[in-house]
Amino acid sequence: MIYPIVKYGREVLEQPGKPITEFDGSLEKLVSDMFETMYAANGVGLAAPQIGLPLRLCVIDVSVGEDPNARLILANPVIVSTEGEQVQEEGCLSLPDFRAKTRRPQRATVRAWDLHGHEYTMAGEDLLARAFCHEIDHLDGTLFIQHLGRLKRESIKRKVRQMIKAGEW
Ligand SMILES: [Zn+2]
């Protein structure tokens, strides 16, 4: 099932998610729906708040469906360490059509639980490090525009407000 993606302005995107405690069939179904929703939107990551669920759960696939081994499920993830720095264009499915150069670590190590409640640790570089940081931010109610300079952020917010007014958001 493909969920509608919640856009910037909705409260669920700016509140911290609740931890996942049940690793059962309904989590499996939710994760499968999240992948389906993410692929349909051509995204490399999707966090539960983006489909309106305030949960600490996200999925990532930096291969965009090309490599089955690139499918990552992160329940209750935390960033345990970061290294270096990269500045690249970043976007978000909840802020469609807005992209901006965003500073992120070059390398990030995360600890998370998989679908079966087993804890794992994984390091990522480049786009994967960026995806880890971006998606885990979502679980804390933070959007990538929080990492931009104030002027850039305000300009995006203003455009969104205009689009909301015009019924285009
Ligand atoms: Zn996002």
Short mmCIF file of N, CA, C and O in Angstrom, two decimals, residues 20-67:
data_model
loop_
_atom_site.label_atom_id
_atom_site.label_comp_id
_atom_site.label_asym_id
_atom_site.label_seq_id
_atom_site.Cartn_x
_atom_site.Cartn_y
_atom_site.Cartn_z
N ILE A 20 9.88 2.08 18.64
CA ILE A 20 9.23 0.85 18.20
C ILE A 20 9.46 -0.19 19.30
O ILE A 20 10.60 -0.40 19.74
N THR A 21 8.39 -0.84 19.75
CA THR A 21 8.53 -1.84 20.81
C THR A 21 8.06 -3.22 20.37
O THR A 21 8.44 -4.22 20.98
N GLU A 22 7.22 -3.28 19.33
CA GLU A 22 6.69 -4.58 18.87
C GLU A 22 7.31 -4.93 17.52
O GLU A 22 7.13 -4.19 16.55
N PHE A 23 8.02 -6.04 17.47
CA PHE A 23 8.64 -6.48 16.21
C PHE A 23 7.83 -7.66 15.68
O PHE A 23 8.19 -8.82 15.88
N ASP A 24 6.71 -7.34 15.08
CA ASP A 24 5.76 -8.38 14.69
C ASP A 24 5.34 -8.20 13.23
O ASP A 24 5.92 -7.42 12.48
N GLY A 25 4.31 -8.94 12.86
CA GLY A 25 3.83 -8.91 11.48
C GLY A 25 3.34 -7.54 11.05
O GLY A 25 3.46 -7.17 9.88
N SER A 26 2.79 -6.76 11.99
CA SER A 26 2.27 -5.46 11.57
C SER A 26 3.42 -4.49 11.29
O SER A 26 3.32 -3.61 10.42
N LEU A 27 4.56 -4.66 11.99
CA LEU A 27 5.74 -3.85 11.67
C LEU A 27 6.27 -4.23 10.28
O LEU A 27 6.63 -3.37 9.48
N GLU A 28 6.26 -5.54 10.01
CA GLU A 28 6.73 -6.03 8.71
C GLU A 28 5.90 -5.42 7.57
O GLU A 28 6.44 -4.97 6.56
N LYS A 29 4.58 -5.40 7.78
CA LYS A 29 3.67 -4.83 6.77
C LYS A 29 3.93 -3.33 6.60
O LYS A 29 4.00 -2.82 5.48
N LEU A 30 4.11 -2.64 7.73
CA LEU A 30 4.36 -1.20 7.69
C LEU A 30 5.65 -0.90 6.92
O LEU A 30 5.70 -0.01 6.06
N VAL A 31 6.71 -1.67 7.22
CA VAL A 31 8.00 -1.46 6.57
C VAL A 31 7.88 -1.71 5.06
O VAL A 31 8.40 -0.95 4.24
N SER A 32 7.16 -2.77 4.69
CA SER A 32 6.98 -3.08 3.28
C SER A 32 6.21 -1.95 2.58
O SER A 32 6.55 -1.55 1.46
N ASP A 33 5.20 -1.40 3.24
CA ASP A 33 4.45 -0.26 2.69
C ASP A 33 5.33 0.99 2.59
O ASP A 33 5.19 1.78 1.65
N MET A 34 6.24 1.14 3.56
CA MET A 34 7.13 2.31 3.52
C MET A 34 8.08 2.22 2.34
O MET A 34 8.34 3.23 1.65
N PHE A 35 8.62 1.02 2.07
CA PHE A 35 9.48 0.86 0.89
C PHE A 35 8.69 1.16 -0.38
O PHE A 35 9.16 1.88 -1.27
N GLU A 36 7.48 0.62 -0.46
CA GLU A 36 6.65 0.83 -1.64
C GLU A 36 6.39 2.33 -1.86
O GLU A 36 6.49 2.84 -2.98
N THR A 37 6.07 3.02 -0.76
CA THR A 37 5.79 4.45 -0.82
C THR A 37 7.04 5.23 -1.25
O THR A 37 6.97 6.12 -2.09
N MET A 38 8.20 4.83 -0.68
CA MET A 38 9.46 5.51 -0.99
C MET A 38 9.83 5.32 -2.46
O MET A 38 10.19 6.28 -3.15
N TYR A 39 9.72 4.08 -2.96
CA TYR A 39 10.07 3.82 -4.37
C TYR A 39 9.13 4.57 -5.31
O TYR A 39 9.56 5.10 -6.33
N ALA A 40 7.85 4.60 -4.95
CA ALA A 40 6.87 5.29 -5.81
C ALA A 40 7.20 6.77 -5.91
O ALA A 40 6.90 7.42 -6.92
N ALA A 41 7.85 7.31 -4.87
CA ALA A 41 8.18 8.73 -4.86
C ALA A 41 9.63 8.98 -5.31
O ALA A 41 10.11 10.11 -5.28
N ASN A 42 10.33 7.90 -5.74
CA ASN A 42 11.73 8.00 -6.15
C ASN A 42 12.64 8.56 -5.06
O ASN A 42 13.57 9.30 -5.35
N GLY A 43 12.36 8.19 -3.82
CA GLY A 43 13.18 8.67 -2.71
C GLY A 43 14.26 7.66 -2.35
O GLY A 43 14.17 6.48 -2.72
N VAL A 44 15.28 8.10 -1.61
CA VAL A 44 16.31 7.19 -1.11
C VAL A 44 16.10 6.90 0.38
O VAL A 44 16.81 6.10 0.97
N GLY A 45 15.12 7.59 0.98
CA GLY A 45 14.83 7.35 2.39
C GLY A 45 13.43 7.83 2.72
O GLY A 45 12.90 8.72 2.04
N LEU A 46 12.83 7.19 3.72
CA LEU A 46 11.50 7.61 4.16
C LEU A 46 11.38 7.30 5.65
O LEU A 46 11.72 6.21 6.10
N ALA A 47 10.90 8.29 6.40
CA ALA A 47 10.73 8.11 7.84
C ALA A 47 9.24 8.06 8.16
O ALA A 47 8.43 8.69 7.48
N ALA A 48 8.89 7.28 9.19
CA ALA A 48 7.48 7.08 9.55
C ALA A 48 6.69 8.39 9.70
O ALA A 48 5.55 8.46 9.24
N PRO A 49 7.26 9.45 10.31
CA PRO A 49 6.48 10.69 10.42
C PRO A 49 6.05 11.23 9.06
O PRO A 49 5.04 11.94 8.96
N GLN A 50 6.77 10.89 8.00
CA GLN A 50 6.42 11.38 6.67
C GLN A 50 5.17 10.71 6.09
O GLN A 50 4.65 11.14 5.07
N ILE A 51 4.73 9.62 6.74
CA ILE A 51 3.43 9.05 6.35
C ILE A 51 2.44 9.24 7.51
O ILE A 51 1.45 8.53 7.61
N GLY A 52 2.77 10.19 8.38
CA GLY A 52 1.83 10.59 9.43
C GLY A 52 1.92 9.78 10.71
O GLY A 52 1.07 9.94 11.58
N LEU A 53 2.96 8.92 10.82
CA LEU A 53 3.08 8.08 12.03
C LEU A 53 4.25 8.54 12.89
O LEU A 53 5.39 8.48 12.46
N PRO A 54 3.96 9.00 14.12
CA PRO A 54 5.05 9.50 14.98
C PRO A 54 5.84 8.36 15.62
O PRO A 54 5.77 8.14 16.83
N LEU A 55 6.59 7.62 14.80
CA LEU A 55 7.35 6.45 15.27
C LEU A 55 8.82 6.60 14.88
O LEU A 55 9.14 7.21 13.87
N ARG A 56 9.69 5.96 15.70
CA ARG A 56 11.13 6.01 15.39
C ARG A 56 11.48 4.87 14.44
O ARG A 56 12.07 3.85 14.83
N LEU A 57 11.10 5.05 13.21
CA LEU A 57 11.29 4.02 12.18
C LEU A 57 11.55 4.70 10.85
O LEU A 57 10.85 5.65 10.48
N CYS A 58 12.58 4.20 10.13
CA CYS A 58 12.80 4.71 8.77
C CYS A 58 13.36 3.63 7.88
O CYS A 58 13.88 2.61 8.36
N VAL A 59 13.20 3.82 6.59
CA VAL A 59 13.78 2.91 5.60
C VAL A 59 14.67 3.74 4.67
O VAL A 59 14.40 4.92 4.44
N ILE A 60 15.73 3.09 4.19
CA ILE A 60 16.69 3.76 3.31
C ILE A 60 17.07 2.78 2.20
O ILE A 60 17.21 1.58 2.44
N ASP A 61 17.22 3.29 0.99
CA ASP A 61 17.81 2.51 -0.09
C ASP A 61 18.48 3.49 -1.05
O ASP A 61 17.82 4.07 -1.91
N VAL A 62 19.79 3.65 -0.88
CA VAL A 62 20.49 4.63 -1.72
C VAL A 62 20.66 4.12 -3.15
O VAL A 62 21.07 4.87 -4.03
N SER A 63 20.33 2.85 -3.41
CA SER A 63 20.38 2.33 -4.79
C SER A 63 19.05 2.55 -5.51
O SER A 63 18.90 2.20 -6.67
N VAL A 64 18.07 3.12 -4.82
CA VAL A 64 16.72 3.38 -5.34
C VAL A 64 16.11 2.14 -6.02
O VAL A 64 15.60 2.19 -7.13
N GLY A 65 16.22 0.99 -5.31
CA GLY A 65 15.57 -0.21 -5.81
C GLY A 65 16.44 -1.08 -6.72
O GLY A 65 16.02 -2.15 -7.14
N GLU A 66 17.66 -0.63 -7.03
CA GLU A 66 18.53 -1.39 -7.94
C GLU A 66 19.17 -2.59 -7.25
O GLU A 66 19.39 -3.62 -7.88
N ASP A 67 19.51 -2.42 -5.98
CA ASP A 67 20.26 -3.45 -5.27
C ASP A 67 19.49 -3.90 -4.02
O ASP A 67 19.35 -3.13 -3.08
#
